[in-house]
PDB file of C-alpha atoms in Angstrom:
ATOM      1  CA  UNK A   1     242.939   9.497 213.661  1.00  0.00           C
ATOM      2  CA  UNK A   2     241.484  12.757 213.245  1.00  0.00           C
ATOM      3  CA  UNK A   3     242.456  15.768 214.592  1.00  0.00           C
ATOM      4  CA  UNK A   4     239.493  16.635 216.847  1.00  0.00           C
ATOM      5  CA  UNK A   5     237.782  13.828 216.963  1.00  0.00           C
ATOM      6  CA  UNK A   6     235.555  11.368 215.257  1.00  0.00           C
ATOM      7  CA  UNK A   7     231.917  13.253 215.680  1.00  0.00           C
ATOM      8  CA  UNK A   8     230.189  16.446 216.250  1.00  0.00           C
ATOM      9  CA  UNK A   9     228.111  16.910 218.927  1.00  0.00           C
ATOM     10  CA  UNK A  10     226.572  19.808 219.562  1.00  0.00           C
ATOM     11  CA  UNK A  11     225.057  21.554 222.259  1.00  0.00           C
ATOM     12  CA  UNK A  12     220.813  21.043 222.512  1.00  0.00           C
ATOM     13  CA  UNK A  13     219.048  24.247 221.952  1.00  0.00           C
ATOM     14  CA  UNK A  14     216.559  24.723 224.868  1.00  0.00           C
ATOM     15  CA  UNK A  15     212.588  25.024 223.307  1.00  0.00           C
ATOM     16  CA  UNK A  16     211.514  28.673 222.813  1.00  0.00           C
ATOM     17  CA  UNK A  17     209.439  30.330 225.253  1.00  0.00           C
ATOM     18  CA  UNK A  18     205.925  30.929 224.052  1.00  0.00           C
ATOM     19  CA  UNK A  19     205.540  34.225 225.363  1.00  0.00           C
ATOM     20  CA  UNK A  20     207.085  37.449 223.789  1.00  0.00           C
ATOM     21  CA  UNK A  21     210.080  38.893 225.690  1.00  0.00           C
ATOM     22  CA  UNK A  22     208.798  42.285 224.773  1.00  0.00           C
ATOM     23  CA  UNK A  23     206.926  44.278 227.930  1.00  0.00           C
ATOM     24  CA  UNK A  24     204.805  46.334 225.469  1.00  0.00           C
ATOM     25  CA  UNK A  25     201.960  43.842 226.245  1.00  0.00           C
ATOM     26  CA  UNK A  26     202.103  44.316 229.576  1.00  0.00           C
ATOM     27  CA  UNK A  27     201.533  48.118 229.853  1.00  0.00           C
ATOM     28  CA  UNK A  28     198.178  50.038 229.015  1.00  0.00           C
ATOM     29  CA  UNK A  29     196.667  51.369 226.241  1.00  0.00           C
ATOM     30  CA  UNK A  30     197.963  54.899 225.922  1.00  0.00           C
ATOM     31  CA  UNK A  31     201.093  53.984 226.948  1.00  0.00           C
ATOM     32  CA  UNK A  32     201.518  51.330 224.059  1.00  0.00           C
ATOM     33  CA  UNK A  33     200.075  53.853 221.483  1.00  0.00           C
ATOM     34  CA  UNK A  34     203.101  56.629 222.237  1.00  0.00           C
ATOM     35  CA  UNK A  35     205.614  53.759 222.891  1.00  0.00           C
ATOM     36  CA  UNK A  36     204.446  52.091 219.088  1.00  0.00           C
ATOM     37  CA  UNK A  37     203.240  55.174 217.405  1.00  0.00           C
ATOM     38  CA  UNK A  38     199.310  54.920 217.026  1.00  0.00           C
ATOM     39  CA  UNK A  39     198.426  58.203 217.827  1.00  0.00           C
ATOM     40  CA  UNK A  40     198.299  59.483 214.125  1.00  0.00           C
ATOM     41  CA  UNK A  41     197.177  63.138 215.016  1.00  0.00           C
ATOM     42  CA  UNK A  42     194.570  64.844 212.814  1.00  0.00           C
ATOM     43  CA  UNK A  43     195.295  64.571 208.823  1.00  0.00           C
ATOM     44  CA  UNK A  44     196.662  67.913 207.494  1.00  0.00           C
ATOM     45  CA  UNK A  45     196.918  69.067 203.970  1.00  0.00           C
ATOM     46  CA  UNK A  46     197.843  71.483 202.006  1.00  0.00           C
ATOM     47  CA  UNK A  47     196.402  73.331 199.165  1.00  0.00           C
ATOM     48  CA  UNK A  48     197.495  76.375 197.164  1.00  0.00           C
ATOM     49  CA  UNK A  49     199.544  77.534 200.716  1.00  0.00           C
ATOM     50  CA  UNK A  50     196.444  77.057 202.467  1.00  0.00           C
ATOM     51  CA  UNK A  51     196.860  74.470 205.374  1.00  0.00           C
ATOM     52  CA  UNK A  52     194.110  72.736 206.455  1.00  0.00           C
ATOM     53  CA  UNK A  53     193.295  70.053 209.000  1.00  0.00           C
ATOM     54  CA  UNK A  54     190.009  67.758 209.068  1.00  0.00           C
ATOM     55  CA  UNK A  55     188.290  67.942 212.468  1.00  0.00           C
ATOM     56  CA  UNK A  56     184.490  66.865 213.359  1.00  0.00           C
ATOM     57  CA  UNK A  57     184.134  65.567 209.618  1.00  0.00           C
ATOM     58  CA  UNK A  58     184.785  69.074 207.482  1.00  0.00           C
ATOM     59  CA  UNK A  59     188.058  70.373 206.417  1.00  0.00           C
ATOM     60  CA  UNK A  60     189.018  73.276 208.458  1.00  0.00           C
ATOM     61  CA  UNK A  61     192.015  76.091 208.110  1.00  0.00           C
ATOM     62  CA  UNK A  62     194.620  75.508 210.219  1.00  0.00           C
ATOM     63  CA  UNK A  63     195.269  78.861 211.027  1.00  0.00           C
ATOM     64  CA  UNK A  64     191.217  79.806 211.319  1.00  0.00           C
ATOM     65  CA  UNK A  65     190.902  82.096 208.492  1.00  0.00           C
ATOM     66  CA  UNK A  66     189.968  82.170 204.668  1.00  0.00           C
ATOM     67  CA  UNK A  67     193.588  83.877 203.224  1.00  0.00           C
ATOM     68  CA  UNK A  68     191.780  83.991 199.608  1.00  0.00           C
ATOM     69  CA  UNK A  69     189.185  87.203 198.428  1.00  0.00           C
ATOM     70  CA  UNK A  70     186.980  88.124 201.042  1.00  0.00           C
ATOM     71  CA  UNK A  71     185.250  89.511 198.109  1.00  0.00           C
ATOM     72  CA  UNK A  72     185.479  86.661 196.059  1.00  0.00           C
ATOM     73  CA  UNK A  73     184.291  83.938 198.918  1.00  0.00           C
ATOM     74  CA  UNK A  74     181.181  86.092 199.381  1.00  0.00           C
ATOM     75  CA  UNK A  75     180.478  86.141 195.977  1.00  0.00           C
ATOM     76  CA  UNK A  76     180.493  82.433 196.016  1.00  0.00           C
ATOM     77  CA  UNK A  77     178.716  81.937 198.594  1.00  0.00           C
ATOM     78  CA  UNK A  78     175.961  83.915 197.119  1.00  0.00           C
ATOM     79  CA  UNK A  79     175.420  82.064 193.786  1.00  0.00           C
ATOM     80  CA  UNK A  80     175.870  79.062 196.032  1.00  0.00           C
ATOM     81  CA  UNK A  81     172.645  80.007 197.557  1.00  0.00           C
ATOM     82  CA  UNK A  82     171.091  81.495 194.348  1.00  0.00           C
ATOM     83  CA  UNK A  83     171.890  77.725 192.401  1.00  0.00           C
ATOM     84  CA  UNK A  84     170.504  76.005 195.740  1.00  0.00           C
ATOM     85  CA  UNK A  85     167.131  77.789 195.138  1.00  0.00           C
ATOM     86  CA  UNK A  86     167.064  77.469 191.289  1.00  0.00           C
ATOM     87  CA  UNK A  87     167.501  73.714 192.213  1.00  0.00           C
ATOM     88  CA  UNK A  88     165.064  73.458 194.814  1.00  0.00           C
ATOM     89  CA  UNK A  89     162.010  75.886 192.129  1.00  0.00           C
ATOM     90  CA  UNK A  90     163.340  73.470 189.720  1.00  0.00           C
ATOM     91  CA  UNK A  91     162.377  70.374 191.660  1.00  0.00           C
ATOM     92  CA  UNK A  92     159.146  71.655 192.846  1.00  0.00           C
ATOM     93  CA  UNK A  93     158.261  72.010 189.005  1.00  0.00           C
ATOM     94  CA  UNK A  94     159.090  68.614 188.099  1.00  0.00           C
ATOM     95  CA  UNK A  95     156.915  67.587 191.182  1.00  0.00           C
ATOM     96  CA  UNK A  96     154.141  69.285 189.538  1.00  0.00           C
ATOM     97  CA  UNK A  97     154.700  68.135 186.179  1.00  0.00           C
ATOM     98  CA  UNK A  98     154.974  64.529 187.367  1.00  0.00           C
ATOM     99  CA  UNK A  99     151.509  65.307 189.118  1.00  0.00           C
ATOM    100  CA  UNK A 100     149.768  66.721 186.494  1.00  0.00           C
ATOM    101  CA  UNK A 101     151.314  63.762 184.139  1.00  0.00           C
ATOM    102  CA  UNK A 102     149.562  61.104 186.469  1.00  0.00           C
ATOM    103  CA  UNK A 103     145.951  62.980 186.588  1.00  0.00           C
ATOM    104  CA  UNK A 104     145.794  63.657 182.896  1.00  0.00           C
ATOM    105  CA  UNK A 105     146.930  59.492 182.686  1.00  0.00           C
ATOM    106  CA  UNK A 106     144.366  58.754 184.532  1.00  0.00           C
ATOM    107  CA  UNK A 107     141.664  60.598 183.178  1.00  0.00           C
ATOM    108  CA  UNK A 108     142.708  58.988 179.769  1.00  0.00           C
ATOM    109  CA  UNK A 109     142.343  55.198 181.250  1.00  0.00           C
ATOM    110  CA  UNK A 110     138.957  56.053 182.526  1.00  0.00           C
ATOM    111  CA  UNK A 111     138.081  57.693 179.184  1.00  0.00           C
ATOM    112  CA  UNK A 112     139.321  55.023 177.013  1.00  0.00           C
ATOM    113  CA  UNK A 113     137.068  52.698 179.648  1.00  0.00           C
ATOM    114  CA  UNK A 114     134.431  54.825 179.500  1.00  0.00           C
ATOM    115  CA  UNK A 115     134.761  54.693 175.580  1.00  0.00           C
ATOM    116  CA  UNK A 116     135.371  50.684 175.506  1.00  0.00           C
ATOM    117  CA  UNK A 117     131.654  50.476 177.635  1.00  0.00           C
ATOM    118  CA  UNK A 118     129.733  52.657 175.170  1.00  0.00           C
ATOM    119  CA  UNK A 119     131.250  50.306 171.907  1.00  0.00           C
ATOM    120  CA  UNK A 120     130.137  47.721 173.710  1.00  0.00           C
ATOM    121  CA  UNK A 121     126.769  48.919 174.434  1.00  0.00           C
ATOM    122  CA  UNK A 122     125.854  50.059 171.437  1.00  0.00           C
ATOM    123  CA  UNK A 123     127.224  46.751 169.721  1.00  0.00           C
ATOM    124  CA  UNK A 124     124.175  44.822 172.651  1.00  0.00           C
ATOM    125  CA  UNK A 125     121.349  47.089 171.341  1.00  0.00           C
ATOM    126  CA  UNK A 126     122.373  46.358 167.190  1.00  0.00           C
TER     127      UNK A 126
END
């Protein structure tokens, strides 16, 4: 005869309710971003000691202001603007070129045709 008995019957386990037994489903949006942490902020970085934060698309200093050269932000600025026009004479060249290419290729089929008729010709009157 055992000591506690011959079987062991334990207790049923009642099902599991579907539903969560969190409330964060039941309150609105805002509310569930600060309670879960979704609101991520702006991304920062920093560069150099420089921190800067991206708003509206561009990277922009945190604290407003360039903390490099003055001197030496102007300067690039200005052979910024001196390559952007080289670039743009430089592109209304090879326009032209690319033109002038196509008439002078075109002149040459119609010569060659023009050439091609006259053999031709001149072969009929022999």
């Amino acid at each position: 005869m055992p000591l506690f008995g011959n079987s062991f019957s334990p207790k049923k386990t009642p099902p599991r309710k579907w539903a969560s037994l969190s409330n964060l489903h039941l309150l609105d949006r805002s509310t569930r971003e600060v309670e879960l942490g979704l609101e991520y902020g702006t991304p920062t970085m920093n560069l150099a000691g420089q921190s800067l934060k991206f708003e509206n698309g561009h990277w922009v200093s945190e604290s407003g202001s360039f903390t490099g050269d003055r001197r030496e932000l102007q300067r690039l600025r200005k052979r910024n603007q001196q390559l952007e026009e080289e670039n743009n004479l430089l592109r209304l060249k090879v326009d032209i070129l690319l033109d002038m290419l196509s008439e002078t290729t075109a002149e040459s089929h119609l010569m060659e045709k023009e050439l091609e008729e006259l053999k031709q010709h001149s072969r009929r009157k022999k």
